[in-house]
Amino acid sequence: MKKITRKLVALAAVAFPLLAANQEPSLRHEANRLGLLVGAAVEPAHFSEPEYASTLGREFNMIEPENAMKWTATEPARGRFDFAPGDKVVEFAEAHRMKVRGHNLLWGSYNPAWLSSRLTSSALREIMHQHIARVAAHYAGRVFAWDVVNETFDAQARLRHSLWYDQPGIGLAGQGTAYIEQAFRWAREADRKALLFYNDYDAEGLGPKSDAIYAMVKDFKRRGVPIDGVGLQMHVLKGAPPDPTSVDANITRLARLGVEVHITEMDVALPTGAGGRVLDPAALGRQAEIYRNIAGVCARNPGCTAFQTWGFTDKYSWIPYFTHFKMGGGLLFDADYRPKPSYDGVLKAFETVKQPPARQSR
Ligand code: XIL
């Protein structure tokens, strides 16, 4: 499609959001057929860009705020809550009949400066409780699933040192996953219905880190701690991509514990040069293969109920910033919103599954 035609189509889609939702072929159309959620992380500041909005509405049936529901956005000063950016995400989703995944209620990183280790454990406990209670209650009924706790295990499967755990922590330092459990209990109190997820990276396939997460979920389930899902981030940044068979086995063992699995933050970073251009065009084909494999595993495995990418257009992606502009081009659409081979890979993976599995989504 010519650029000008794409712009006109985009404007029409903004005026009539629900027309775009049934367009085929699209990821959304295929995901609906498969009983699967297909999502992207979004920034509400871009909703006013017609092609950003129309691509989202056409291709996805779920969105997640990339930053708008994190602590910095929602509680910029102690006890001062700001839901305006997160509300924009919810409003966009409602206008386009999409679900909203909330991200996240508790994380050791990217917190506002006022949250510091100078606070006492009892103050931190109260702050954590209030934050989870207020944010989850505000979005109850509108956010269907929350990443309650993000990234607490390190590569050696030990609990990371963090403000919430032991620096100084909420009074449960040295007690393993007790502070994580506390976060889940408070989240359930604030929202009885939302699905509660633990979310992490480099724990997609079988290995020490995913073993630790599996053990935690097993323990939580056994003792009635409210947990409903595990998020596998799937940032493919360096090294070998996760082995699809191993990811499949990990999803299957988690599902046996009675939790669902979401692929939450997939991107596949490629080396880039000046202007963010992908250096080796052949890499786009290898990237497409990686996407196709993972999307295929998720589409076929009844334990996988959502497949999501971290952004959707290479115009806006965290990878260049995170890699000091050495990598980029990691998503499904190029910077002009044209579908890439990676997009075709995901679509093919979905289309190939003729008999959708009976998913266990609640
Ligand atoms: C990243 C965002 O993409 C950036 O815009 C922000 O500056 C930092 O956080 N794992 C997560 C996400 O769970 O919240 C992170 O998002 C990427 C890694």
PDB file of C-alpha atoms in Angstrom, residues 58-330:
ATOM      1  CA  ARG A  58      -6.480  -3.832  13.614  1.00  0.00           C
ATOM      2  CA  GLU A  59      -3.846  -6.270  14.827  1.00  0.00           C
ATOM      3  CA  PHE A  60      -4.264  -6.720  18.581  1.00  0.00           C
ATOM      4  CA  ASN A  61      -7.005  -7.704  21.008  1.00  0.00           C
ATOM      5  CA  MET A  62      -4.961  -6.775  24.098  1.00  0.00           C
ATOM      6  CA  ILE A  63      -2.646  -3.938  25.138  1.00  0.00           C
ATOM      7  CA  GLU A  64      -0.373  -3.332  28.097  1.00  0.00           C
ATOM      8  CA  PRO A  65       1.044   0.004  29.196  1.00  0.00           C
ATOM      9  CA  GLU A  66       4.803  -0.039  28.607  1.00  0.00           C
ATOM     10  CA  ASN A  67       5.336   2.466  31.426  1.00  0.00           C
ATOM     11  CA  ALA A  68       2.018   4.143  32.276  1.00  0.00           C
ATOM     12  CA  MET A  69       1.084   1.867  35.190  1.00  0.00           C
ATOM     13  CA  LYS A  70       4.558   1.593  36.706  1.00  0.00           C
ATOM     14  CA  TRP A  71       5.259   3.134  40.068  1.00  0.00           C
ATOM     15  CA  THR A  72       6.900   6.293  38.662  1.00  0.00           C
ATOM     16  CA  ALA A  73       3.736   7.042  36.711  1.00  0.00           C
ATOM     17  CA  THR A  74       1.120   5.996  39.261  1.00  0.00           C
ATOM     18  CA  GLU A  75       2.638   7.269  42.529  1.00  0.00           C
ATOM     19  CA  PRO A  76       5.179   9.964  41.625  1.00  0.00           C
ATOM     20  CA  ALA A  77       5.219  11.244  45.212  1.00  0.00           C
ATOM     21  CA  ARG A  78       4.329   9.384  48.374  1.00  0.00           C
ATOM     22  CA  GLY A  79       0.568   9.068  48.654  1.00  0.00           C
ATOM     23  CA  ARG A  80      -0.036  11.120  45.489  1.00  0.00           C
ATOM     24  CA  PHE A  81      -1.575   8.857  42.881  1.00  0.00           C
ATOM     25  CA  ASP A  82      -1.892   9.737  39.202  1.00  0.00           C
ATOM     26  CA  PHE A  83      -4.012   7.474  37.054  1.00  0.00           C
ATOM     27  CA  ALA A  84      -4.326   9.749  34.021  1.00  0.00           C
ATOM     28  CA  PRO A  85      -1.814   7.990  31.709  1.00  0.00           C
ATOM     29  CA  GLY A  86      -2.998   4.504  32.678  1.00  0.00           C
ATOM     30  CA  ASP A  87      -6.635   5.558  32.221  1.00  0.00           C
ATOM     31  CA  LYS A  88      -5.820   6.600  28.640  1.00  0.00           C
ATOM     32  CA  VAL A  89      -4.650   3.066  27.939  1.00  0.00           C
ATOM     33  CA  VAL A  90      -7.843   1.627  29.389  1.00  0.00           C
ATOM     34  CA  GLU A  91     -10.019   4.055  27.394  1.00  0.00           C
ATOM     35  CA  PHE A  92      -8.214   3.190  24.165  1.00  0.00           C
ATOM     36  CA  ALA A  93      -8.673  -0.503  24.865  1.00  0.00           C
ATOM     37  CA  GLU A  94     -12.357  -0.098  25.627  1.00  0.00           C
ATOM     38  CA  ALA A  95     -12.950   1.882  22.421  1.00  0.00           C
ATOM     39  CA  HIS A  96     -11.281  -0.927  20.445  1.00  0.00           C
ATOM     40  CA  ARG A  97     -12.719  -3.832  22.475  1.00  0.00           C
ATOM     41  CA  MET A  98      -9.342  -4.959  23.745  1.00  0.00           C
ATOM     42  CA  LYS A  99      -8.257  -6.367  27.077  1.00  0.00           C
ATOM     43  CA  VAL A 100      -5.742  -4.551  29.259  1.00  0.00           C
ATOM     44  CA  ARG A 101      -2.815  -6.319  30.956  1.00  0.00           C
ATOM     45  CA  GLY A 102      -1.572  -4.316  33.912  1.00  0.00           C
ATOM     46  CA  HIS A 103       2.179  -3.901  34.396  1.00  0.00           C
ATOM     47  CA  ASN A 104       3.295  -3.816  37.161  1.00  0.00           C
ATOM     48  CA  LEU A 105       2.543  -3.474  40.861  1.00  0.00           C
ATOM     49  CA  LEU A 106       5.955  -4.260  42.352  1.00  0.00           C
ATOM     50  CA  TRP A 107       9.480  -4.139  40.925  1.00  0.00           C
ATOM     51  CA  GLY A 108      12.930  -3.475  42.336  1.00  0.00           C
ATOM     52  CA  SER A 109      13.881  -1.306  39.330  1.00  0.00           C
ATOM     53  CA  TYR A 110      12.700   1.934  37.732  1.00  0.00           C
ATOM     54  CA  ASN A 111      11.144   3.206  40.926  1.00  0.00           C
ATOM     55  CA  PRO A 112      10.741   6.914  41.705  1.00  0.00           C
ATOM     56  CA  ALA A 113      13.590   8.504  43.664  1.00  0.00           C
ATOM     57  CA  TRP A 114      11.419   9.079  46.735  1.00  0.00           C
ATOM     58  CA  LEU A 115      11.259   5.297  47.217  1.00  0.00           C
ATOM     59  CA  SER A 116      14.641   4.838  48.803  1.00  0.00           C
ATOM     60  CA  SER A 117      16.509   2.594  51.179  1.00  0.00           C
ATOM     61  CA  ARG A 118      16.441   5.407  53.740  1.00  0.00           C
ATOM     62  CA  LEU A 119      12.836   4.467  54.520  1.00  0.00           C
ATOM     63  CA  THR A 120      12.329   2.035  57.390  1.00  0.00           C
ATOM     64  CA  SER A 121      10.987  -1.468  56.822  1.00  0.00           C
ATOM     65  CA  SER A 122       7.699  -0.651  58.495  1.00  0.00           C
ATOM     66  CA  ALA A 123       7.266   2.473  56.354  1.00  0.00           C
ATOM     67  CA  LEU A 124       8.067   0.463  53.232  1.00  0.00           C
ATOM     68  CA  ARG A 125       5.583  -2.214  54.192  1.00  0.00           C
ATOM     69  CA  GLU A 126       2.853   0.382  54.531  1.00  0.00           C
ATOM     70  CA  ILE A 127       3.854   2.094  51.271  1.00  0.00           C
ATOM     71  CA  MET A 128       3.850  -1.207  49.390  1.00  0.00           C
ATOM     72  CA  HIS A 129       0.477  -2.179  50.802  1.00  0.00           C
ATOM     73  CA  GLN A 130      -1.111   1.174  49.970  1.00  0.00           C
ATOM     74  CA  HIS A 131       0.340   1.203  46.470  1.00  0.00           C
ATOM     75  CA  ILE A 132      -0.897  -2.253  45.556  1.00  0.00           C
ATOM     76  CA  ALA A 133      -4.272  -1.605  47.186  1.00  0.00           C
ATOM     77  CA  ARG A 134      -4.864   1.744  45.489  1.00  0.00           C
ATOM     78  CA  VAL A 135      -3.635   0.884  42.010  1.00  0.00           C
ATOM     79  CA  ALA A 136      -5.292  -2.533  41.805  1.00  0.00           C
ATOM     80  CA  ALA A 137      -8.571  -1.162  43.203  1.00  0.00           C
ATOM     81  CA  HIS A 138      -8.564   1.748  40.752  1.00  0.00           C
ATOM     82  CA  TYR A 139      -8.304  -0.621  37.796  1.00  0.00           C
ATOM     83  CA  ALA A 140     -10.518  -3.408  39.140  1.00  0.00           C
ATOM     84  CA  GLY A 141     -12.841  -4.627  36.406  1.00  0.00           C
ATOM     85  CA  ARG A 142     -10.835  -2.859  33.701  1.00  0.00           C
ATOM     86  CA  VAL A 143      -7.457  -4.567  33.960  1.00  0.00           C
ATOM     87  CA  PHE A 144      -8.065  -8.291  33.522  1.00  0.00           C
ATOM     88  CA  ALA A 145      -4.571  -9.447  34.567  1.00  0.00           C
ATOM     89  CA  TRP A 146      -1.718  -7.911  36.535  1.00  0.00           C
ATOM     90  CA  ASP A 147       1.985  -8.486  36.628  1.00  0.00           C
ATOM     91  CA  VAL A 148       1.910  -8.287  40.403  1.00  0.00           C
ATOM     92  CA  VAL A 149       5.641  -8.811  40.867  1.00  0.00           C
ATOM     93  CA  ASN A 150       8.340  -8.292  38.251  1.00  0.00           C
ATOM     94  CA  GLU A 151      11.857  -9.754  37.959  1.00  0.00           C
ATOM     95  CA  THR A 152      12.845 -10.933  41.416  1.00  0.00           C
ATOM     96  CA  PHE A 153      15.212 -13.785  40.517  1.00  0.00           C
ATOM     97  CA  ASP A 154      18.757 -13.350  39.198  1.00  0.00           C
ATOM     98  CA  ALA A 155      20.473 -15.535  36.604  1.00  0.00           C
ATOM     99  CA  GLN A 156      21.652 -17.947  39.334  1.00  0.00           C
ATOM    100  CA  ALA A 157      18.052 -18.317  40.522  1.00  0.00           C
ATOM    101  CA  ARG A 158      18.750 -16.436  43.767  1.00  0.00           C
ATOM    102  CA  LEU A 159      16.407 -13.728  44.943  1.00  0.00           C
ATOM    103  CA  ARG A 160      17.749 -10.353  43.882  1.00  0.00           C
ATOM    104  CA  HIS A 161      18.667  -7.824  46.484  1.00  0.00           C
ATOM    105  CA  SER A 162      16.029  -5.116  46.385  1.00  0.00           C
ATOM    106  CA  LEU A 163      14.293  -2.375  48.280  1.00  0.00           C
ATOM    107  CA  TRP A 164      11.345  -4.685  48.895  1.00  0.00           C
ATOM    108  CA  TYR A 165      13.298  -7.792  49.829  1.00  0.00           C
ATOM    109  CA  ASP A 166      16.323  -6.839  51.919  1.00  0.00           C
ATOM    110  CA  GLN A 167      17.425  -3.260  51.240  1.00  0.00           C
ATOM    111  CA  PRO A 168      15.941  -2.878  53.801  1.00  0.00           C
ATOM    112  CA  GLY A 169      12.825  -4.839  52.752  1.00  0.00           C
ATOM    113  CA  ILE A 170       9.318  -4.869  54.208  1.00  0.00           C
ATOM    114  CA  GLY A 171      10.330  -6.837  57.292  1.00  0.00           C
ATOM    115  CA  LEU A 172      10.614 -10.215  55.555  1.00  0.00           C
ATOM    116  CA  ALA A 173      14.308 -10.117  54.565  1.00  0.00           C
ATOM    117  CA  GLY A 174      15.901 -13.547  54.599  1.00  0.00           C
ATOM    118  CA  GLN A 175      12.505 -15.240  54.350  1.00  0.00           C
ATOM    119  CA  GLY A 176      12.771 -16.118  50.681  1.00  0.00           C
ATOM    120  CA  THR A 177       9.668 -15.491  48.637  1.00  0.00           C
ATOM    121  CA  ALA A 178       7.583 -14.287  51.624  1.00  0.00           C
ATOM    122  CA  TYR A 179       7.573 -10.668  50.422  1.00  0.00           C
ATOM    123  CA  ILE A 180       6.443 -11.781  46.959  1.00  0.00           C
ATOM    124  CA  GLU A 181       3.646 -13.791  48.576  1.00  0.00           C
ATOM    125  CA  GLN A 182       2.609 -10.705  50.513  1.00  0.00           C
ATOM    126  CA  ALA A 183       2.320  -8.699  47.292  1.00  0.00           C
ATOM    127  CA  PHE A 184       0.044 -11.353  45.763  1.00  0.00           C
ATOM    128  CA  ARG A 185      -2.155 -11.461  48.865  1.00  0.00           C
ATOM    129  CA  TRP A 186      -2.594  -7.687  48.877  1.00  0.00           C
ATOM    130  CA  ALA A 187      -3.320  -7.668  45.142  1.00  0.00           C
ATOM    131  CA  ARG A 188      -6.066 -10.282  45.590  1.00  0.00           C
ATOM    132  CA  GLU A 189      -7.573  -8.292  48.433  1.00  0.00           C
ATOM    133  CA  ALA A 190      -7.780  -5.214  46.193  1.00  0.00           C
ATOM    134  CA  ASP A 191      -9.134  -7.014  43.135  1.00  0.00           C
ATOM    135  CA  ARG A 192     -10.825 -10.380  43.632  1.00  0.00           C
ATOM    136  CA  LYS A 193     -11.179 -11.067  39.915  1.00  0.00           C
ATOM    137  CA  ALA A 194      -8.004 -10.025  38.105  1.00  0.00           C
ATOM    138  CA  LEU A 195      -5.576 -12.765  37.139  1.00  0.00           C
ATOM    139  CA  LEU A 196      -2.385 -12.345  39.128  1.00  0.00           C
ATOM    140  CA  PHE A 197       0.930 -12.992  37.379  1.00  0.00           C
ATOM    141  CA  TYR A 198       4.585 -13.300  38.258  1.00  0.00           C
ATOM    142  CA  ASN A 199       6.688 -11.942  35.339  1.00  0.00           C
ATOM    143  CA  ASP A 200      10.391 -12.434  34.540  1.00  0.00           C
ATOM    144  CA  TYR A 201      13.019 -12.653  31.772  1.00  0.00           C
ATOM    145  CA  ASP A 202      15.547 -15.321  30.759  1.00  0.00           C
ATOM    146  CA  ALA A 203      13.273 -17.946  32.304  1.00  0.00           C
ATOM    147  CA  GLU A 204      11.429 -18.942  29.145  1.00  0.00           C
ATOM    148  CA  GLY A 205      12.899 -22.389  28.670  1.00  0.00           C
ATOM    149  CA  LEU A 206      13.922 -25.005  31.244  1.00  0.00           C
ATOM    150  CA  GLY A 207      16.870 -23.962  33.408  1.00  0.00           C
ATOM    151  CA  PRO A 208      17.876 -22.860  36.910  1.00  0.00           C
ATOM    152  CA  LYS A 209      15.891 -19.625  36.817  1.00  0.00           C
ATOM    153  CA  SER A 210      12.691 -21.153  35.459  1.00  0.00           C
ATOM    154  CA  ASP A 211      13.128 -23.994  37.971  1.00  0.00           C
ATOM    155  CA  ALA A 212      13.124 -21.436  40.800  1.00  0.00           C
ATOM    156  CA  ILE A 213       9.979 -19.783  39.461  1.00  0.00           C
ATOM    157  CA  TYR A 214       8.335 -23.188  39.021  1.00  0.00           C
ATOM    158  CA  ALA A 215       9.197 -24.107  42.617  1.00  0.00           C
ATOM    159  CA  MET A 216       7.775 -20.812  43.896  1.00  0.00           C
ATOM    160  CA  VAL A 217       4.522 -21.249  41.976  1.00  0.00           C
ATOM    161  CA  LYS A 218       4.228 -24.840  43.178  1.00  0.00           C
ATOM    162  CA  ASP A 219       4.710 -23.741  46.771  1.00  0.00           C
ATOM    163  CA  PHE A 220       2.238 -20.846  46.374  1.00  0.00           C
ATOM    164  CA  LYS A 221      -0.387 -23.117  44.832  1.00  0.00           C
ATOM    165  CA  ARG A 222       0.047 -25.734  47.556  1.00  0.00           C
ATOM    166  CA  ARG A 223      -0.427 -23.147  50.304  1.00  0.00           C
ATOM    167  CA  GLY A 224      -3.257 -21.258  48.626  1.00  0.00           C
ATOM    168  CA  VAL A 225      -1.299 -18.097  47.837  1.00  0.00           C
ATOM    169  CA  PRO A 226      -3.301 -16.386  45.063  1.00  0.00           C
ATOM    170  CA  ILE A 227      -1.320 -16.711  41.837  1.00  0.00           C
ATOM    171  CA  ASP A 228      -2.915 -17.343  38.442  1.00  0.00           C
ATOM    172  CA  GLY A 229      -0.146 -17.016  35.916  1.00  0.00           C
ATOM    173  CA  VAL A 230       3.463 -16.679  34.917  1.00  0.00           C
ATOM    174  CA  GLY A 231       4.703 -14.159  32.358  1.00  0.00           C
ATOM    175  CA  LEU A 232       7.610 -15.191  30.171  1.00  0.00           C
ATOM    176  CA  GLN A 233       9.063 -11.929  28.890  1.00  0.00           C
ATOM    177  CA  MET A 234      10.951 -13.332  25.864  1.00  0.00           C
ATOM    178  CA  HIS A 235      13.357 -10.486  25.174  1.00  0.00           C
ATOM    179  CA  VAL A 236      15.766 -12.039  22.674  1.00  0.00           C
ATOM    180  CA  LEU A 237      18.696  -9.671  22.982  1.00  0.00           C
ATOM    181  CA  LYS A 238      21.876 -11.658  22.740  1.00  0.00           C
ATOM    182  CA  GLY A 239      23.079 -15.234  22.588  1.00  0.00           C
ATOM    183  CA  ALA A 240      21.017 -18.086  21.252  1.00  0.00           C
ATOM    184  CA  PRO A 241      17.257 -17.634  21.142  1.00  0.00           C
ATOM    185  CA  PRO A 242      15.307 -19.824  23.563  1.00  0.00           C
ATOM    186  CA  ASP A 243      14.805 -23.368  22.301  1.00  0.00           C
ATOM    187  CA  PRO A 244      11.094 -23.709  21.378  1.00  0.00           C
ATOM    188  CA  THR A 245      10.907 -27.292  22.675  1.00  0.00           C
ATOM    189  CA  SER A 246      12.233 -26.193  26.027  1.00  0.00           C
ATOM    190  CA  VAL A 247       9.810 -23.233  26.179  1.00  0.00           C
ATOM    191  CA  ASP A 248       6.982 -25.611  25.345  1.00  0.00           C
ATOM    192  CA  ALA A 249       8.018 -27.972  28.158  1.00  0.00           C
ATOM    193  CA  ASN A 250       8.234 -25.081  30.618  1.00  0.00           C
ATOM    194  CA  ILE A 251       4.746 -23.849  29.686  1.00  0.00           C
ATOM    195  CA  THR A 252       3.376 -27.361  30.030  1.00  0.00           C
ATOM    196  CA  ARG A 253       4.827 -27.936  33.493  1.00  0.00           C
ATOM    197  CA  LEU A 254       3.557 -24.541  34.717  1.00  0.00           C
ATOM    198  CA  ALA A 255       0.090 -25.269  33.317  1.00  0.00           C
ATOM    199  CA  ARG A 256       0.049 -28.551  35.245  1.00  0.00           C
ATOM    200  CA  LEU A 257       0.323 -26.511  38.440  1.00  0.00           C
ATOM    201  CA  GLY A 258      -2.904 -24.758  37.463  1.00  0.00           C
ATOM    202  CA  VAL A 259      -1.526 -21.425  36.231  1.00  0.00           C
ATOM    203  CA  GLU A 260      -1.662 -19.956  32.754  1.00  0.00           C
ATOM    204  CA  VAL A 261       1.290 -18.610  30.841  1.00  0.00           C
ATOM    205  CA  HIS A 262       1.537 -15.370  28.884  1.00  0.00           C
ATOM    206  CA  ILE A 263       4.393 -14.469  26.584  1.00  0.00           C
ATOM    207  CA  THR A 264       4.572 -10.886  27.791  1.00  0.00           C
ATOM    208  CA  GLU A 265       7.376  -8.862  26.214  1.00  0.00           C
ATOM    209  CA  MET A 266       8.745 -10.510  23.091  1.00  0.00           C
ATOM    210  CA  ASP A 267      11.214  -8.699  20.885  1.00  0.00           C
ATOM    211  CA  VAL A 268      14.176  -9.959  18.884  1.00  0.00           C
ATOM    212  CA  ALA A 269      16.958  -7.362  18.766  1.00  0.00           C
ATOM    213  CA  LEU A 270      19.178  -7.099  15.675  1.00  0.00           C
ATOM    214  CA  PRO A 271      22.488  -5.260  15.187  1.00  0.00           C
ATOM    215  CA  THR A 272      21.868  -1.813  13.712  1.00  0.00           C
ATOM    216  CA  GLY A 273      23.963   0.925  12.159  1.00  0.00           C
ATOM    217  CA  ALA A 274      23.382   4.596  11.395  1.00  0.00           C
ATOM    218  CA  GLY A 275      19.758   5.709  11.636  1.00  0.00           C
ATOM    219  CA  GLY A 276      18.807   2.465  13.337  1.00  0.00           C
ATOM    220  CA  ARG A 277      19.039   0.473  10.103  1.00  0.00           C
ATOM    221  CA  VAL A 278      19.363  -3.307  10.445  1.00  0.00           C
ATOM    222  CA  LEU A 279      22.910  -4.095   9.244  1.00  0.00           C
ATOM    223  CA  ASP A 280      22.290  -7.505   7.686  1.00  0.00           C
ATOM    224  CA  PRO A 281      18.971  -7.815   5.795  1.00  0.00           C
ATOM    225  CA  ALA A 282      19.211 -11.624   6.043  1.00  0.00           C
ATOM    226  CA  ALA A 283      18.869 -11.237   9.804  1.00  0.00           C
ATOM    227  CA  LEU A 284      15.223 -10.250   9.249  1.00  0.00           C
ATOM    228  CA  GLY A 285      14.545 -13.762   7.986  1.00  0.00           C
ATOM    229  CA  ARG A 286      16.204 -15.369  11.015  1.00  0.00           C
ATOM    230  CA  GLN A 287      14.229 -13.020  13.247  1.00  0.00           C
ATOM    231  CA  ALA A 288      11.020 -14.100  11.524  1.00  0.00           C
ATOM    232  CA  GLU A 289      11.893 -17.747  12.236  1.00  0.00           C
ATOM    233  CA  ILE A 290      12.366 -17.035  15.949  1.00  0.00           C
ATOM    234  CA  TYR A 291       9.029 -15.238  16.114  1.00  0.00           C
ATOM    235  CA  ARG A 292       7.313 -17.995  14.175  1.00  0.00           C
ATOM    236  CA  ASN A 293       8.681 -20.690  16.483  1.00  0.00           C
ATOM    237  CA  ILE A 294       7.642 -18.981  19.708  1.00  0.00           C
ATOM    238  CA  ALA A 295       4.247 -17.842  18.416  1.00  0.00           C
ATOM    239  CA  GLY A 296       3.702 -21.418  17.208  1.00  0.00           C
ATOM    240  CA  VAL A 297       4.503 -22.890  20.613  1.00  0.00           C
ATOM    241  CA  CYS A 298       2.073 -20.467  22.254  1.00  0.00           C
ATOM    242  CA  ALA A 299      -0.691 -21.044  19.704  1.00  0.00           C
ATOM    243  CA  ARG A 300      -0.456 -24.848  20.068  1.00  0.00           C
ATOM    244  CA  ASN A 301       0.045 -25.160  23.820  1.00  0.00           C
ATOM    245  CA  PRO A 302      -3.247 -24.953  25.765  1.00  0.00           C
ATOM    246  CA  GLY A 303      -1.320 -23.509  28.730  1.00  0.00           C
ATOM    247  CA  CYS A 304      -0.344 -20.394  26.767  1.00  0.00           C
ATOM    248  CA  THR A 305      -3.177 -17.881  26.718  1.00  0.00           C
ATOM    249  CA  ALA A 306      -1.508 -14.697  25.447  1.00  0.00           C
ATOM    250  CA  PHE A 307       1.250 -13.748  23.042  1.00  0.00           C
ATOM    251  CA  GLN A 308       2.517 -10.198  23.393  1.00  0.00           C
ATOM    252  CA  THR A 309       5.349  -8.095  21.962  1.00  0.00           C
ATOM    253  CA  TRP A 310       7.126  -5.202  23.704  1.00  0.00           C
ATOM    254  CA  GLY A 311       5.844  -2.437  21.438  1.00  0.00           C
ATOM    255  CA  PHE A 312       4.914  -3.225  17.832  1.00  0.00           C
ATOM    256  CA  THR A 313       6.638  -0.687  15.576  1.00  0.00           C
ATOM    257  CA  ASP A 314      10.410  -0.266  15.343  1.00  0.00           C
ATOM    258  CA  LYS A 315       9.678   3.466  15.455  1.00  0.00           C
ATOM    259  CA  TYR A 316       9.135   3.121  19.189  1.00  0.00           C
ATOM    260  CA  SER A 317      11.101   0.414  20.956  1.00  0.00           C
ATOM    261  CA  TRP A 318      13.108   0.320  24.136  1.00  0.00           C
ATOM    262  CA  ILE A 319      15.906  -1.747  22.537  1.00  0.00           C
ATOM    263  CA  PRO A 320      17.966   1.085  20.976  1.00  0.00           C
ATOM    264  CA  TYR A 321      18.045   2.905  24.320  1.00  0.00           C
ATOM    265  CA  PHE A 322      18.786  -0.229  26.281  1.00  0.00           C
ATOM    266  CA  THR A 323      21.667  -1.234  23.970  1.00  0.00           C
ATOM    267  CA  HIS A 324      23.174   2.250  23.481  1.00  0.00           C
ATOM    268  CA  PHE A 325      21.899   2.258  19.900  1.00  0.00           C
ATOM    269  CA  LYS A 326      23.801  -0.884  18.917  1.00  0.00           C
ATOM    270  CA  MET A 327      20.657  -2.968  18.434  1.00  0.00           C
ATOM    271  CA  GLY A 328      17.110  -2.389  17.253  1.00  0.00           C
ATOM    272  CA  GLY A 329      14.646  -3.495  14.609  1.00  0.00           C
ATOM    273  CA  GLY A 330      13.186  -5.984  17.064  1.00  0.00           C
TER     274      GLY A 330
END
